[in-house]
Amino acid sequence: TADRDVAAATVVAIRGLAAVGHTVKMLSEGKFIGIPEMKESPLL
């Protein structure tokens, strides 16, 4: 089961890095413009 555990950990790490990379890419492309607008919302 050691190999299986290592493989699972590797997959999790790769998915985590991919998610972080995707978030950074979206931030760099300016797709999080909605966040400042939400802060200025009267509902908050």
PDB file of N, CA and C in Angstrom:
ATOM      1  N   THR A   1       0.831  -1.219   0.000  1.00  0.00           N
ATOM      2  CA  THR A   1       0.000   0.000   0.000  1.00  0.00           C
ATOM      3  C   THR A   1       0.858   1.258   0.000  1.00  0.00           C
ATOM      4  N   ALA A   2       2.162   1.104   0.205  1.00  0.00           N
ATOM      5  CA  ALA A   2       3.040   2.273   0.243  1.00  0.00           C
ATOM      6  C   ALA A   2       3.033   2.991  -1.105  1.00  0.00           C
ATOM      7  N   ASP A   3       3.139   2.220  -2.187  1.00  0.00           N
ATOM      8  CA  ASP A   3       3.131   2.825  -3.519  1.00  0.00           C
ATOM      9  C   ASP A   3       1.815   3.544  -3.773  1.00  0.00           C
ATOM     10  N   ARG A   4       0.721   2.935  -3.308  1.00  0.00           N
ATOM     11  CA  ARG A   4      -0.596   3.535  -3.511  1.00  0.00           C
ATOM     12  C   ARG A   4      -0.704   4.854  -2.742  1.00  0.00           C
ATOM     13  N   ASP A   5      -0.150   4.866  -1.513  1.00  0.00           N
ATOM     14  CA  ASP A   5      -0.180   6.090  -0.706  1.00  0.00           C
ATOM     15  C   ASP A   5       0.634   7.200  -1.368  1.00  0.00           C
ATOM     16  N   VAL A   6       1.797   6.827  -1.883  1.00  0.00           N
ATOM     17  CA  VAL A   6       2.655   7.811  -2.547  1.00  0.00           C
ATOM     18  C   VAL A   6       1.956   8.360  -3.785  1.00  0.00           C
ATOM     19  N   ALA A   7       1.328   7.484  -4.546  1.00  0.00           N
ATOM     20  CA  ALA A   7       0.629   7.914  -5.751  1.00  0.00           C
ATOM     21  C   ALA A   7      -0.516   8.854  -5.394  1.00  0.00           C
ATOM     22  N   ALA A   8      -1.260   8.518  -4.339  1.00  0.00           N
ATOM     23  CA  ALA A   8      -2.385   9.357  -3.915  1.00  0.00           C
ATOM     24  C   ALA A   8      -1.887  10.725  -3.471  1.00  0.00           C
ATOM     25  N   ALA A   9      -0.807  10.745  -2.708  1.00  0.00           N
ATOM     26  CA  ALA A   9      -0.247  12.011  -2.235  1.00  0.00           C
ATOM     27  C   ALA A   9       0.233  12.853  -3.411  1.00  0.00           C
ATOM     28  N   THR A  10       0.811  12.194  -4.405  1.00  0.00           N
ATOM     29  CA  THR A  10       1.290  12.905  -5.588  1.00  0.00           C
ATOM     30  C   THR A  10       0.130  13.537  -6.342  1.00  0.00           C
ATOM     31  N   VAL A  11      -0.957  12.787  -6.499  1.00  0.00           N
ATOM     32  CA  VAL A  11      -2.136  13.303  -7.206  1.00  0.00           C
ATOM     33  C   VAL A  11      -2.699  14.516  -6.469  1.00  0.00           C
ATOM     34  N   VAL A  12      -2.789  14.406  -5.140  1.00  0.00           N
ATOM     35  CA  VAL A  12      -3.304  15.525  -4.341  1.00  0.00           C
ATOM     36  C   VAL A  12      -2.414  16.751  -4.507  1.00  0.00           C
ATOM     37  N   ALA A  13      -1.105  16.540  -4.477  1.00  0.00           N
ATOM     38  CA  ALA A  13      -0.168  17.654  -4.616  1.00  0.00           C
ATOM     39  C   ALA A  13      -0.309  18.306  -5.982  1.00  0.00           C
ATOM     40  N   ILE A  14      -0.415  17.488  -7.026  1.00  0.00           N
ATOM     41  CA  ILE A  14      -0.555  18.015  -8.385  1.00  0.00           C
ATOM     42  C   ILE A  14      -1.856  18.803  -8.519  1.00  0.00           C
ATOM     43  N   ARG A  15      -2.940  18.253  -7.968  1.00  0.00           N
ATOM     44  CA  ARG A  15      -4.226  18.958  -8.036  1.00  0.00           C
ATOM     45  C   ARG A  15      -4.150  20.276  -7.285  1.00  0.00           C
ATOM     46  N   GLY A  16      -3.478  20.265  -6.132  1.00  0.00           N
ATOM     47  CA  GLY A  16      -3.344  21.484  -5.342  1.00  0.00           C
ATOM     48  C   GLY A  16      -2.561  22.547  -6.098  1.00  0.00           C
ATOM     49  N   LEU A  17      -1.453  22.150  -6.703  1.00  0.00           N
ATOM     50  CA  LEU A  17      -0.640  23.090  -7.468  1.00  0.00           C
ATOM     51  C   LEU A  17      -1.418  23.615  -8.664  1.00  0.00           C
ATOM     52  N   ALA A  18      -2.195  22.751  -9.303  1.00  0.00           N
ATOM     53  CA  ALA A  18      -2.986  23.164 -10.458  1.00  0.00           C
ATOM     54  C   ALA A  18      -4.032  24.190 -10.039  1.00  0.00           C
ATOM     55  N   ALA A  19      -4.659  23.959  -8.877  1.00  0.00           N
ATOM     56  CA  ALA A  19      -5.684  24.881  -8.388  1.00  0.00           C
ATOM     57  C   ALA A  19      -5.071  26.241  -8.072  1.00  0.00           C
ATOM     58  N   VAL A  20      -3.906  26.232  -7.420  1.00  0.00           N
ATOM     59  CA  VAL A  20      -3.225  27.484  -7.094  1.00  0.00           C
ATOM     60  C   VAL A  20      -2.820  28.208  -8.370  1.00  0.00           C
ATOM     61  N   GLY A  21      -2.276  27.463  -9.313  1.00  0.00           N
ATOM     62  CA  GLY A  21      -1.863  28.060 -10.574  1.00  0.00           C
ATOM     63  C   GLY A  21      -3.042  28.666 -11.312  1.00  0.00           C
ATOM     64  N   HIS A  22      -4.186  27.983 -11.279  1.00  0.00           N
ATOM     65  CA  HIS A  22      -5.387  28.482 -11.944  1.00  0.00           C
ATOM     66  C   HIS A  22      -5.851  29.777 -11.291  1.00  0.00           C
ATOM     67  N   THR A  23      -5.813  29.824  -9.953  1.00  0.00           N
ATOM     68  CA  THR A  23      -6.228  31.027  -9.222  1.00  0.00           C
ATOM     69  C   THR A  23      -5.317  32.198  -9.559  1.00  0.00           C
ATOM     70  N   VAL A  24      -4.010  31.950  -9.572  1.00  0.00           N
ATOM     71  CA  VAL A  24      -3.054  33.007  -9.900  1.00  0.00           C
ATOM     72  C   VAL A  24      -3.286  33.493 -11.323  1.00  0.00           C
ATOM     73  N   LYS A  25      -3.552  32.565 -12.236  1.00  0.00           N
ATOM     74  CA  LYS A  25      -3.803  32.933 -13.627  1.00  0.00           C
ATOM     75  C   LYS A  25      -5.038  33.813 -13.734  1.00  0.00           C
ATOM     76  N   MET A  26      -6.106  33.442 -13.009  1.00  0.00           N
ATOM     77  CA  MET A  26      -7.333  34.233 -13.045  1.00  0.00           C
ATOM     78  C   MET A  26      -7.093  35.623 -12.461  1.00  0.00           C
ATOM     79  N   LEU A  27      -6.322  35.683 -11.363  1.00  0.00           N
ATOM     80  CA  LEU A  27      -6.017  36.979 -10.751  1.00  0.00           C
ATOM     81  C   LEU A  27      -5.227  37.845 -11.729  1.00  0.00           C
ATOM     82  N   SER A  28      -4.250  37.248 -12.400  1.00  0.00           N
ATOM     83  CA  SER A  28      -3.410  38.004 -13.321  1.00  0.00           C
ATOM     84  C   SER A  28      -4.207  38.474 -14.533  1.00  0.00           C
ATOM     85  N   GLU A  29      -5.288  37.748 -14.862  1.00  0.00           N
ATOM     86  CA  GLU A  29      -6.127  38.135 -15.998  1.00  0.00           C
ATOM     87  C   GLU A  29      -7.215  39.118 -15.575  1.00  0.00           C
ATOM     88  N   GLY A  30      -7.277  39.434 -14.279  1.00  0.00           N
ATOM     89  CA  GLY A  30      -8.238  40.409 -13.798  1.00  0.00           C
ATOM     90  C   GLY A  30      -9.661  39.899 -13.729  1.00  0.00           C
ATOM     91  N   LYS A  31      -9.841  38.610 -13.479  1.00  0.00           N
ATOM     92  CA  LYS A  31     -11.189  38.061 -13.430  1.00  0.00           C
ATOM     93  C   LYS A  31     -11.806  38.131 -12.030  1.00  0.00           C
ATOM     94  N   PHE A  32     -11.052  38.686 -11.075  1.00  0.00           N
ATOM     95  CA  PHE A  32     -11.594  38.812  -9.717  1.00  0.00           C
ATOM     96  C   PHE A  32     -12.027  40.252  -9.458  1.00  0.00           C
ATOM     97  N   ILE A  33     -12.466  40.924 -10.519  1.00  0.00           N
ATOM     98  CA  ILE A  33     -12.906  42.315 -10.395  1.00  0.00           C
ATOM     99  C   ILE A  33     -14.138  42.396  -9.495  1.00  0.00           C
ATOM    100  N   GLY A  34     -14.903  41.319  -9.417  1.00  0.00           N
ATOM    101  CA  GLY A  34     -16.126  41.311  -8.622  1.00  0.00           C
ATOM    102  C   GLY A  34     -15.879  41.430  -7.130  1.00  0.00           C
ATOM    103  N   ILE A  35     -14.674  41.146  -6.656  1.00  0.00           N
ATOM    104  CA  ILE A  35     -14.401  41.189  -5.217  1.00  0.00           C
ATOM    105  C   ILE A  35     -14.476  42.621  -4.672  1.00  0.00           C
ATOM    106  N   PRO A  36     -13.825  43.607  -5.292  1.00  0.00           N
ATOM    107  CA  PRO A  36     -13.947  44.989  -4.801  1.00  0.00           C
ATOM    108  C   PRO A  36     -15.388  45.484  -4.877  1.00  0.00           C
ATOM    109  N   GLU A  37     -16.120  45.079  -5.903  1.00  0.00           N
ATOM    110  CA  GLU A  37     -17.513  45.502  -6.055  1.00  0.00           C
ATOM    111  C   GLU A  37     -18.348  44.960  -4.911  1.00  0.00           C
ATOM    112  N   MET A  38     -18.058  43.736  -4.472  1.00  0.00           N
ATOM    113  CA  MET A  38     -18.800  43.139  -3.367  1.00  0.00           C
ATOM    114  C   MET A  38     -18.527  43.909  -2.074  1.00  0.00           C
ATOM    115  N   LYS A  39     -17.296  44.357  -1.879  1.00  0.00           N
ATOM    116  CA  LYS A  39     -16.945  45.091  -0.660  1.00  0.00           C
ATOM    117  C   LYS A  39     -17.690  46.422  -0.600  1.00  0.00           C
ATOM    118  N   GLU A  40     -17.994  47.006  -1.761  1.00  0.00           N
ATOM    119  CA  GLU A  40     -18.670  48.299  -1.802  1.00  0.00           C
ATOM    120  C   GLU A  40     -20.185  48.147  -1.773  1.00  0.00           C
ATOM    121  N   SER A  41     -20.660  46.905  -1.763  1.00  0.00           N
ATOM    122  CA  SER A  41     -22.104  46.665  -1.789  1.00  0.00           C
ATOM    123  C   SER A  41     -22.777  47.126  -0.497  1.00  0.00           C
ATOM    124  N   PRO A  42     -23.907  47.816  -0.593  1.00  0.00           N
ATOM    125  CA  PRO A  42     -24.634  48.267   0.608  1.00  0.00           C
ATOM    126  C   PRO A  42     -25.184  47.101   1.417  1.00  0.00           C
ATOM    127  N   LEU A  43     -25.298  45.922   0.797  1.00  0.00           N
ATOM    128  CA  LEU A  43     -25.800  44.757   1.515  1.00  0.00           C
ATOM    129  C   LEU A  43     -24.804  44.316   2.579  1.00  0.00           C
ATOM    130  N   LEU A  44     -23.535  44.648   2.383  1.00  0.00           N
ATOM    131  CA  LEU A  44     -22.515  44.272   3.358  1.00  0.00           C
ATOM    132  C   LEU A  44     -22.275  45.449   4.293  1.00  0.00           C
TER     133      LEU A  44
END
